[in-house]
Amino acid sequence: MSGANYRRGADLERAAKHHLEDNGYYVIKSAGSKGVADLVAIKPGETVYVQCKLDGYLTPAERVRFRQAALASGAVPIVARWAKEGRAARHVAFRELTSMDPAGNRDWTPDHAIRKETTP
């Protein structure tokens, strides 16, 4: 990874970490991103594994490994990426991996699991 891409990836990890912390999660960052997840975010009622990818893309092998590890731990598998609409500043966008298929994703926001519990 080039120096510029490393910095962009580190910026994304920091932004995702801060966004989750601002929403009440306790966030643990993987040292050197050598673990299965870049971030683990914990809040009563919800544990989230986060993989940070600049373009949001996981290879099929990465997707299987990451999703299986998250589900085995009772965590929600999430991919964080940069998103930008029009002239607005870029922001972190989260997608939940709902299947092993690349099309099996849905937008995710903090407290997603808690909202599902309270929805009639």
Tab-separated table of N, CA, C and O in Angstrom, residues 10-92:
chain	number	residue	atom	x	y	z
A	10	ALA	N	-5.907	5.025	7.252
A	10	ALA	CA	-5.822	5.375	8.679
A	10	ALA	C	-6.826	6.474	9.018
A	10	ALA	O	-7.454	6.439	10.085
A	11	ASP	N	-6.993	7.433	8.107
A	11	ASP	CA	-7.994	8.503	8.317
A	11	ASP	C	-9.397	7.904	8.397
A	11	ASP	O	-10.211	8.316	9.231
A	12	LEU	N	-9.692	6.932	7.529
A	12	LEU	CA	-11.004	6.284	7.545
A	12	LEU	C	-11.219	5.543	8.861
A	12	LEU	O	-12.278	5.660	9.473
A	13	GLU	N	-10.219	4.803	9.322
A	13	GLU	CA	-10.340	4.085	10.599
A	13	GLU	C	-10.609	5.045	11.749
A	13	GLU	O	-11.473	4.790	12.586
A	14	ARG	N	-9.863	6.148	11.790
A	14	ARG	CA	-10.067	7.142	12.855
A	14	ARG	C	-11.460	7.748	12.783
A	14	ARG	O	-12.136	7.905	13.798
A	15	ALA	N	-11.898	8.097	11.582
A	15	ALA	CA	-13.227	8.706	11.422
A	15	ALA	C	-14.322	7.718	11.832
A	15	ALA	O	-15.283	8.101	12.513
A	16	ALA	N	-14.194	6.455	11.435
A	16	ALA	CA	-15.188	5.445	11.818
A	16	ALA	C	-15.185	5.260	13.327
A	16	ALA	O	-16.248	5.192	13.958
A	17	LYS	N	-14.000	5.211	13.919
A	17	LYS	CA	-13.874	5.046	15.378
A	17	LYS	C	-14.552	6.215	16.101
A	17	LYS	O	-15.351	6.016	17.019
A	18	HIS	N	-14.263	7.428	15.681
A	18	HIS	CA	-14.851	8.611	16.327
A	18	HIS	C	-16.365	8.649	16.148
A	18	HIS	O	-17.091	9.001	17.086
A	19	HIS	N	-16.841	8.281	14.960
A	19	HIS	CA	-18.290	8.278	14.722
A	19	HIS	C	-18.980	7.293	15.664
A	19	HIS	O	-20.011	7.622	16.264
A	20	LEU	N	-18.416	6.108	15.807
A	20	LEU	CA	-19.009	5.112	16.703
A	20	LEU	C	-18.927	5.571	18.160
A	20	LEU	O	-19.899	5.440	18.907
A	21	GLU	N	-17.792	6.126	18.563
A	21	GLU	CA	-17.658	6.632	19.940
A	21	GLU	C	-18.656	7.749	20.211
A	21	GLU	O	-19.252	7.795	21.289
A	22	ASP	N	-18.845	8.628	19.230
A	22	ASP	CA	-19.811	9.720	19.388
A	22	ASP	C	-21.234	9.191	19.557
A	22	ASP	O	-22.111	9.901	20.041
A	23	ASN	N	-21.459	7.947	19.135
A	23	ASN	CA	-22.777	7.320	19.250
A	23	ASN	C	-22.832	6.302	20.383
A	23	ASN	O	-23.689	5.416	20.393
A	24	GLY	N	-21.909	6.429	21.346
A	24	GLY	CA	-21.986	5.653	22.574
A	24	GLY	C	-21.304	4.304	22.594
A	24	GLY	O	-21.451	3.553	23.555
A	25	TYR	N	-20.551	3.975	21.566
A	25	TYR	CA	-19.845	2.699	21.532
A	25	TYR	C	-18.480	2.821	22.192
A	25	TYR	O	-17.833	3.868	22.106
A	26	TYR	N	-18.046	1.740	22.821
A	26	TYR	CA	-16.659	1.607	23.263
A	26	TYR	C	-15.956	0.918	22.104
A	26	TYR	O	-16.371	-0.166	21.677
A	27	VAL	N	-14.908	1.542	21.564
A	27	VAL	CA	-14.288	1.038	20.339
A	27	VAL	C	-12.847	0.623	20.601
A	27	VAL	O	-12.067	1.373	21.181
A	28	ILE	N	-12.526	-0.584	20.150
A	28	ILE	CA	-11.170	-1.128	20.237
A	28	ILE	C	-10.624	-1.213	18.818
A	28	ILE	O	-11.268	-1.764	17.926
A	29	LYS	N	-9.433	-0.646	18.620
A	29	LYS	CA	-8.783	-0.672	17.310
A	29	LYS	C	-7.771	-1.800	17.290
A	29	LYS	O	-6.996	-1.971	18.224
A	30	SER	N	-7.767	-2.569	16.218
A	30	SER	CA	-6.797	-3.651	16.053
A	30	SER	C	-5.418	-3.050	15.809
A	30	SER	O	-5.257	-2.196	14.940
A	31	ALA	N	-4.435	-3.499	16.571
A	31	ALA	CA	-3.062	-3.001	16.404
A	31	ALA	C	-2.548	-3.411	15.028
A	31	ALA	O	-2.480	-4.593	14.707
A	32	GLY	N	-2.219	-2.432	14.206
A	32	GLY	CA	-1.682	-2.714	12.883
A	32	GLY	C	-2.693	-3.322	11.930
A	32	GLY	O	-2.341	-3.779	10.859
A	33	SER	N	-3.951	-3.352	12.330
A	33	SER	CA	-5.030	-3.929	11.516
A	33	SER	C	-4.696	-5.342	11.060
A	33	SER	O	-4.962	-5.723	9.931
A	34	LYS	N	-4.091	-6.113	11.940
A	34	LYS	CA	-3.714	-7.488	11.597
A	34	LYS	C	-4.784	-8.498	11.986
A	34	LYS	O	-4.700	-9.654	11.625
A	35	GLY	N	-5.785	-8.073	12.733
A	35	GLY	CA	-6.846	-8.982	13.143
A	35	GLY	C	-7.900	-9.105	12.061
A	35	GLY	O	-7.803	-8.518	10.990
A	36	VAL	N	-8.941	-9.876	12.349
A	36	VAL	CA	-10.017	-10.072	11.387
A	36	VAL	C	-10.820	-8.787	11.190
A	36	VAL	O	-11.373	-8.550	10.123
A	37	ALA	N	-10.861	-7.925	12.199
A	37	ALA	CA	-11.588	-6.655	12.115
A	37	ALA	C	-10.637	-5.506	12.426
A	37	ALA	O	-9.727	-5.649	13.236
A	38	ASP	N	-10.867	-4.375	11.783
A	38	ASP	CA	-10.073	-3.185	12.088
A	38	ASP	C	-10.528	-2.569	13.407
A	38	ASP	O	-9.713	-2.057	14.169
A	39	LEU	N	-11.845	-2.616	13.654
A	39	LEU	CA	-12.431	-2.057	14.871
A	39	LEU	C	-13.446	-3.037	15.442
A	39	LEU	O	-14.137	-3.725	14.686
A	40	VAL	N	-13.545	-3.060	16.762
A	40	VAL	CA	-14.627	-3.764	17.444
A	40	VAL	C	-15.326	-2.718	18.288
A	40	VAL	O	-14.683	-2.047	19.100
A	41	ALA	N	-16.617	-2.556	18.060
A	41	ALA	CA	-17.406	-1.546	18.772
A	41	ALA	C	-18.437	-2.252	19.631
A	41	ALA	O	-19.160	-3.124	19.150
A	42	ILE	N	-18.501	-1.849	20.909
A	42	ILE	CA	-19.373	-2.519	21.868
A	42	ILE	C	-20.263	-1.494	22.550
A	42	ILE	O	-19.809	-0.429	22.967
A	43	LYS	N	-21.532	-1.851	22.654
A	43	LYS	CA	-22.530	-1.028	23.322
A	43	LYS	C	-23.557	-2.000	23.885
A	43	LYS	O	-23.786	-3.048	23.288
A	44	PRO	N	-24.179	-1.709	25.006
A	44	PRO	CA	-25.181	-2.647	25.514
A	44	PRO	C	-26.183	-3.028	24.422
A	44	PRO	O	-26.758	-2.167	23.769
A	45	GLY	N	-26.317	-4.313	24.201
A	45	GLY	CA	-27.249	-4.806	23.192
A	45	GLY	C	-26.670	-4.975	21.813
A	45	GLY	O	-27.344	-5.463	20.915
A	46	GLU	N	-25.406	-4.585	21.606
A	46	GLU	CA	-24.853	-4.658	20.251
A	46	GLU	C	-23.327	-4.691	20.271
A	46	GLU	O	-22.683	-3.884	20.923
A	47	THR	N	-22.772	-5.645	19.535
A	47	THR	CA	-21.336	-5.700	19.272
A	47	THR	C	-21.164	-5.688	17.765
A	47	THR	O	-21.865	-6.396	17.042
A	48	VAL	N	-20.236	-4.885	17.287
A	48	VAL	CA	-20.030	-4.696	15.860
A	48	VAL	C	-18.564	-4.926	15.524
A	48	VAL	O	-17.684	-4.394	16.211
A	49	TYR	N	-18.302	-5.726	14.499
A	49	TYR	CA	-16.966	-5.846	13.916
A	49	TYR	C	-16.961	-4.943	12.693
A	49	TYR	O	-17.880	-5.016	11.866
A	50	VAL	N	-15.935	-4.111	12.561
A	50	VAL	CA	-15.860	-3.172	11.445
A	50	VAL	C	-14.584	-3.412	10.653
A	50	VAL	O	-13.486	-3.435	11.225
A	51	GLN	N	-14.737	-3.589	9.380
A	51	GLN	CA	-13.620	-3.664	8.445
A	51	GLN	C	-13.661	-2.365	7.643
A	51	GLN	O	-14.700	-2.023	7.061
A	52	CYS	N	-12.567	-1.601	7.648
A	52	CYS	CA	-12.512	-0.320	6.949
A	52	CYS	C	-11.853	-0.511	5.588
A	52	CYS	O	-10.712	-0.963	5.510
A	53	LYS	N	-12.578	-0.160	4.544
A	53	LYS	CA	-12.082	-0.274	3.171
A	53	LYS	C	-12.385	1.031	2.457
A	53	LYS	O	-13.542	1.475	2.434
A	54	LEU	N	-11.388	1.635	1.838
A	54	LEU	CA	-11.591	2.918	1.175
A	54	LEU	C	-12.740	2.862	0.174
A	54	LEU	O	-13.542	3.783	0.086
A	55	ASP	N	-12.832	1.764	-0.578
A	55	ASP	CA	-13.885	1.639	-1.586
A	55	ASP	C	-15.033	0.749	-1.130
A	55	ASP	O	-15.985	0.523	-1.876
A	56	GLY	N	-14.954	0.225	0.091
A	56	GLY	CA	-16.007	-0.624	0.619
A	56	GLY	C	-15.981	-2.052	0.109
A	56	GLY	O	-16.868	-2.836	0.427
A	57	TYR	N	-14.961	-2.420	-0.683
A	57	TYR	CA	-14.915	-3.740	-1.307
A	57	TYR	C	-14.081	-4.734	-0.503
A	57	TYR	O	-12.950	-4.450	-0.136
A	58	LEU	N	-14.672	-5.891	-0.247
A	58	LEU	CA	-13.953	-7.030	0.327
A	58	LEU	C	-13.891	-8.112	-0.740
A	58	LEU	O	-14.893	-8.359	-1.425
A	59	THR	N	-12.742	-8.766	-0.878
A	59	THR	CA	-12.664	-9.898	-1.800
A	59	THR	C	-13.593	-10.995	-1.281
A	59	THR	O	-13.950	-10.989	-0.089
A	60	PRO	N	-13.985	-11.930	-2.117
A	60	PRO	CA	-14.844	-13.017	-1.625
A	60	PRO	C	-14.249	-13.745	-0.417
A	60	PRO	O	-14.966	-14.034	0.545
A	61	ALA	N	-12.951	-14.020	-0.430
A	61	ALA	CA	-12.312	-14.705	0.701
A	61	ALA	C	-12.334	-13.839	1.957
A	61	ALA	O	-12.602	-14.334	3.059
A	62	GLU	N	-12.060	-12.536	1.819
A	62	GLU	CA	-12.114	-11.617	2.965
A	62	GLU	C	-13.525	-11.552	3.537
A	62	GLU	O	-13.718	-11.563	4.745
A	63	ARG	N	-14.510	-11.493	2.648
A	63	ARG	CA	-15.905	-11.404	3.058
A	63	ARG	C	-16.303	-12.625	3.884
A	63	ARG	O	-16.893	-12.498	4.955
A	64	VAL	N	-15.967	-13.823	3.393
A	64	VAL	CA	-16.324	-15.057	4.100
A	64	VAL	C	-15.646	-15.102	5.468
A	64	VAL	O	-16.290	-15.343	6.490
A	65	ARG	N	-14.345	-14.855	5.497
A	65	ARG	CA	-13.588	-14.903	6.761
A	65	ARG	C	-14.128	-13.893	7.780
A	65	ARG	O	-14.360	-14.210	8.944
A	66	PHE	N	-14.342	-12.673	7.311
A	66	PHE	CA	-14.798	-11.601	8.183
A	66	PHE	C	-16.206	-11.876	8.712
A	66	PHE	O	-16.467	-11.793	9.910
A	67	ARG	N	-17.130	-12.235	7.823
A	67	ARG	CA	-18.515	-12.474	8.240
A	67	ARG	C	-18.619	-13.668	9.183
A	67	ARG	O	-19.323	-13.617	10.192
A	68	GLN	N	-17.900	-14.749	8.877
A	68	GLN	CA	-17.938	-15.922	9.748
A	68	GLN	C	-17.393	-15.601	11.139
A	68	GLN	O	-17.956	-16.033	12.140
A	69	ALA	N	-16.300	-14.849	11.208
A	69	ALA	CA	-15.710	-14.490	12.505
A	69	ALA	C	-16.679	-13.623	13.313
A	69	ALA	O	-16.853	-13.829	14.514
A	70	ALA	N	-17.306	-12.656	12.658
A	70	ALA	CA	-18.245	-11.779	13.361
A	70	ALA	C	-19.429	-12.585	13.889
A	70	ALA	O	-19.778	-12.487	15.075
A	71	LEU	N	-20.032	-13.383	13.046
A	71	LEU	CA	-21.216	-14.144	13.458
A	71	LEU	C	-20.882	-15.165	14.540
A	71	LEU	O	-21.674	-15.381	15.461
A	72	ALA	N	-19.699	-15.782	14.468
A	72	ALA	CA	-19.284	-16.745	15.491
A	72	ALA	C	-19.137	-16.078	16.849
A	72	ALA	O	-19.292	-16.722	17.883
A	73	SER	N	-18.863	-14.784	16.846
A	73	SER	CA	-18.700	-14.024	18.087
A	73	SER	C	-19.983	-13.318	18.502
A	73	SER	O	-19.989	-12.576	19.482
A	74	GLY	N	-21.045	-13.472	17.741
A	74	GLY	CA	-22.295	-12.782	18.049
A	74	GLY	C	-22.275	-11.314	17.665
A	74	GLY	O	-23.065	-10.518	18.174
A	75	ALA	N	-21.356	-10.941	16.766
A	75	ALA	CA	-21.213	-9.542	16.358
A	75	ALA	C	-21.854	-9.318	14.991
A	75	ALA	O	-22.066	-10.257	14.224
A	76	VAL	N	-22.129	-8.063	14.692
A	76	VAL	CA	-22.668	-7.662	13.403
A	76	VAL	C	-21.475	-7.291	12.507
A	76	VAL	O	-20.664	-6.452	12.889
A	77	PRO	N	-21.351	-7.909	11.311
A	77	PRO	CA	-20.252	-7.572	10.406
A	77	PRO	C	-20.568	-6.319	9.583
A	77	PRO	O	-21.564	-6.268	8.864
A	78	ILE	N	-19.712	-5.306	9.722
A	78	ILE	CA	-19.923	-4.007	9.073
A	78	ILE	C	-18.683	-3.619	8.276
A	78	ILE	O	-17.559	-3.821	8.734
A	79	VAL	N	-18.900	-3.026	7.110
A	79	VAL	CA	-17.812	-2.446	6.329
A	79	VAL	C	-17.994	-0.931	6.345
A	79	VAL	O	-19.092	-0.429	6.084
A	80	ALA	N	-16.919	-0.219	6.679
A	80	ALA	CA	-16.931	1.249	6.668
A	80	ALA	C	-16.176	1.727	5.434
A	80	ALA	O	-15.156	1.148	5.059
A	81	ARG	N	-16.698	2.765	4.809
A	81	ARG	CA	-16.050	3.347	3.635
A	81	ARG	C	-16.330	4.843	3.613
A	81	ARG	O	-17.199	5.333	4.316
A	82	TRP	N	-15.578	5.546	2.780
A	82	TRP	CA	-15.854	6.964	2.574
A	82	TRP	C	-17.020	7.098	1.607
A	82	TRP	O	-17.121	6.370	0.621
A	83	ALA	N	-17.899	8.041	1.852
A	83	ALA	CA	-19.011	8.341	0.953
A	83	ALA	C	-19.090	9.851	0.788
A	83	ALA	O	-18.699	10.606	1.678
A	84	LYS	N	-19.588	10.270	-0.356
A	84	LYS	CA	-19.707	11.700	-0.629
A	84	LYS	C	-20.877	11.895	-1.576
A	84	LYS	O	-20.996	11.204	-2.573
A	85	GLU	N	-21.752	12.812	-1.225
A	85	GLU	CA	-22.873	13.166	-2.086
A	85	GLU	C	-22.724	14.609	-2.523
A	85	GLU	O	-22.670	15.504	-1.678
A	86	GLY	N	-22.654	14.801	-3.819
A	86	GLY	CA	-22.557	16.152	-4.363
A	86	GLY	C	-21.366	16.917	-3.817
A	86	GLY	O	-20.269	16.398	-3.729
A	87	ARG	N	-21.635	18.145	-3.384
A	87	ARG	CA	-20.550	19.005	-2.885
A	87	ARG	C	-20.342	18.891	-1.385
A	87	ARG	O	-19.488	19.565	-0.827
A	88	ALA	N	-21.124	18.053	-0.738
A	88	ALA	CA	-20.983	17.884	0.713
A	88	ALA	C	-19.638	17.243	1.035
A	88	ALA	O	-19.033	16.566	0.197
A	89	ALA	N	-19.176	17.470	2.250
A	89	ALA	CA	-17.928	16.857	2.692
A	89	ALA	C	-18.104	15.339	2.766
A	89	ALA	O	-19.213	14.839	2.991
A	90	ARG	N	-17.019	14.623	2.567
A	90	ARG	CA	-17.103	13.171	2.672
A	90	ARG	C	-17.433	12.780	4.110
A	90	ARG	O	-17.145	13.521	5.055
A	91	HIS	N	-18.035	11.627	4.249
A	91	HIS	CA	-18.389	11.116	5.566
A	91	HIS	C	-18.233	9.600	5.558
A	91	HIS	O	-18.115	8.983	4.495
A	92	VAL	N	-18.244	9.016	6.725
A	92	VAL	CA	-18.139	7.570	6.832
A	92	VAL	C	-19.520	6.966	6.620
A	92	VAL	O	-20.503	7.421	7.213
